[in-house]
Amino acid sequence: MNEIAIKSVASNRVRLKSDIFYKVSNLEIIQEEFHDIFLSFRENRKCKSIVFTHKKSIALDEIINKLNSLFVTSINLSIPASNAVCNSKSSCSSCAVREKDPKSFNRKLVEFGILSAYSIYLFVAETIMGVAIVATPFSLVALVSVVAAVPLLKESWEDVKQGKFTLQTFMSGTLMLAVVFGEATAAFEIIYILRGAMLLEDYIATKSKNEINKLVELDIQKVYVLYDGVELETDLEDVKFNDIVVCRSGDKVPVDGFVVDGSCEINESLINGRSDSAFKQLDDEVFAGTLVERGRISIKVTKKGNQTYISRVMSDVENSLAIKSPAQLEADKLAAKLLKLGTFLTIGTLVVTGSWLNAFSVMIVMSCPCATVLAASTAISAGIAKGAKQGILIKGGEALEQVSQSEVFCFDKTGTLTTGKPIVKEIYTLNNITENELLRYASMAEYRNTHPLALSIVEFAKNKDIVIEQNASSKIIPGLGVITDFANETILVGNKKFLSNHKISTKSLIDEANKHLENGDTVVYIAVDRNLLGFIVLNHEVRVGTKKMIEDLRSHGVKHISLISGDDEKVANAFALEFGFDSVFANQSPYDKADAVAQLKEKYHNVVMVGDGVNDTLAMSKADVAVSFAAGGNQAAIEVSNIAISHSHPADIVELYNISKDTLKVVNQNYWIGTSTNLVGVGFAAFGMLSPVAAGAIHIGHTTAIMANSSKLTWKTKDNRHSNNEY
Ligand code: ADP
Ligand code: MG
């Protein structure tokens, strides 16, 4: 339910209810977007509602329209667990059987092992030792086939009761006919292949999940919890919210929370891909799965277990494995058509040749379009697993398929293509203000902000031993800057547009600022109580591999590469020229960014938006594929993305493209393997040149070939990240 219901309106006080209001990231976006419209705002996530009073000059309709444009068309990727099962029963019996038969993989493996041993016995006895195998309806082969087919028969019975003719019923029918007509060996082959195919499909899917889980393996059982000043060893599962957990050098952080004591260097590459460690001290947020490299911290627990940030991202990816992509849905449709064709060809063969045996062989060949279904599903699982192995978390086959079918790639600049920490290069002050005074104001306003510019300004101030006021609360305006009211002063830190929105002119500094902008540096202005105090110049370090990524994407056939940045046009233009972008959108607010994506979508087929911050989420939700890159734990950007890249090397974007392309290539190859062997088989069977047993053998051949073909996707992993050091 993404519609917005109006629950109450009293004067300008309104209560709205919608599923939209459950997501923390959505609530953050609402607060940002409506800060100048709402006079007060309260949320109740549990009731999925928000209560606000709004400026009388703005009509409620206008507010609702804006909310609709923000969210209703946005992608909702937090997949509910209930959707995370395949509910298509039209074709793939293996899915349906598996869904109702939650036997462990190991048990299935043992059962398949027994069936394999029996099939070897049959082969040795018949072919090598020349013993005639009895294949009558009451023979051992018949018994084994029927017992092995119990899950399939149960499934078919359900379909028959509902009057449905499905692949399961077709296969069960063929199998039972084979038994009844004394072709129990062919029946055994059919069920043997089916069980094998199910097992292999399970294996590939399980492997994908394992790859994903490996990324977040916490393997922490015991933690130290502080009780009355004493550290007590406690089971992780017994840790409660607000408990204080102590971590020291070498420990993996077991929970999400805030530092309440101590300080440390922490490796957060799992979360944001940054290899250099971050310094954490009082009040800083820390995430489960990150590694304390040096120091000791006490953490107040805010989230644990499957509620932690990283677990939630992972479970999105894991759930998405079960959601069918367009290629998989196509495969289902094709399998359903093959089923009809199978029935038609069987009857046709009987009518034309008058031979029951020929018709029966045709029926066996056509009874297992599993190969068609597996053609797509195995390749896509393998593609997702390959991505996961390299820190590219692909939330579903649809996104995976779309990447290499996209004509446009859009990139945000700051934080995405530049490193998370620009360098403060120069400080320029006006009106007898000292550099330290200017820095004190700027760092106070930026203190709790995670924007790359904010991180650098705060770090620079700390290194200068400036005492930063930590109690000032700031309002972050994405793409513009921050505003803080503290001790009767209003501090503005941001770009030219931000200051001019607040009627503060930056003209007096224009010449001075232009010099830096032309060099590609970012200029951040600081004003206090409407007086411009000066600016800070920050130099961005471009991520190594950016130029190569753009060249590679272009050589792969991407038609248009666009830079969509909130930075000044001089800076964005210089950057775009240097790196060879086809178009530049500069000075973009989050809305403008979304419009830019919409414009490109009108001209081109499929647009990918790659961004890192909250200011990109709207544009990301408008794109066909949203990639969060080096998002540094930015929940909103990761939630709205279809693909989250946890490392921050541009080569990962090219790798993602390659995985997508390779996966689609394998899906196509698999179709060919499945369909061509089936057609050849039917041809031979119709003319009596294929016994029922040989017809079954065809399935073994092509199912194995398809599995092997799909798994080759996970074999070849080349690391092209460190191949050169150029931008
Ligand atoms: P990009 O779109 O390139 O990632 P952003 O939208 O994050 O850039 O920021 C655009 C511009 O807005 C920055 O270049 C800066 O001038 C200003 N800005 C954004 N956030 C802040 C901040 N926290 N402090 C100062 N300036 C900011
Ligand atoms: Mg950015």
Tab-separated table of N, CA and C and ligand atoms in Angstrom, residues 412 414-416 612-613 615-616, ligand 2:
chain	number	residue	atom	x	y	z
A	412	ASP	N	27.076	10.599	-10.255
A	412	ASP	CA	27.208	11.725	-9.348
A	412	ASP	C	28.725	11.968	-9.210
A	414	THR	N	30.722	14.178	-6.434
A	414	THR	CA	31.357	14.193	-5.123
A	414	THR	C	31.029	12.931	-4.323
A	415	GLY	N	32.053	12.220	-3.935
A	415	GLY	CA	31.844	11.021	-3.125
A	415	GLY	C	31.696	9.775	-3.973
A	416	THR	N	31.234	9.951	-5.218
A	416	THR	CA	31.068	8.776	-6.078
A	416	THR	C	32.322	8.592	-6.919
A	612	ASP	N	26.053	8.229	-4.460
A	612	ASP	CA	26.532	7.809	-3.136
A	612	ASP	C	25.726	8.385	-1.984
A	613	GLY	N	24.999	9.446	-2.230
A	613	GLY	CA	24.450	10.121	-1.044
A	613	GLY	C	22.961	10.317	-1.102
A	615	ASN	N	21.408	12.936	-1.497
A	615	ASN	CA	20.993	13.859	-2.564
A	615	ASN	C	20.824	13.168	-3.906
A	616	ASP	N	21.232	11.894	-3.984
A	616	ASP	CA	21.094	11.160	-5.248
A	616	ASP	C	19.899	10.217	-5.238
B	2	MG	MG	27.667	12.769	-4.009
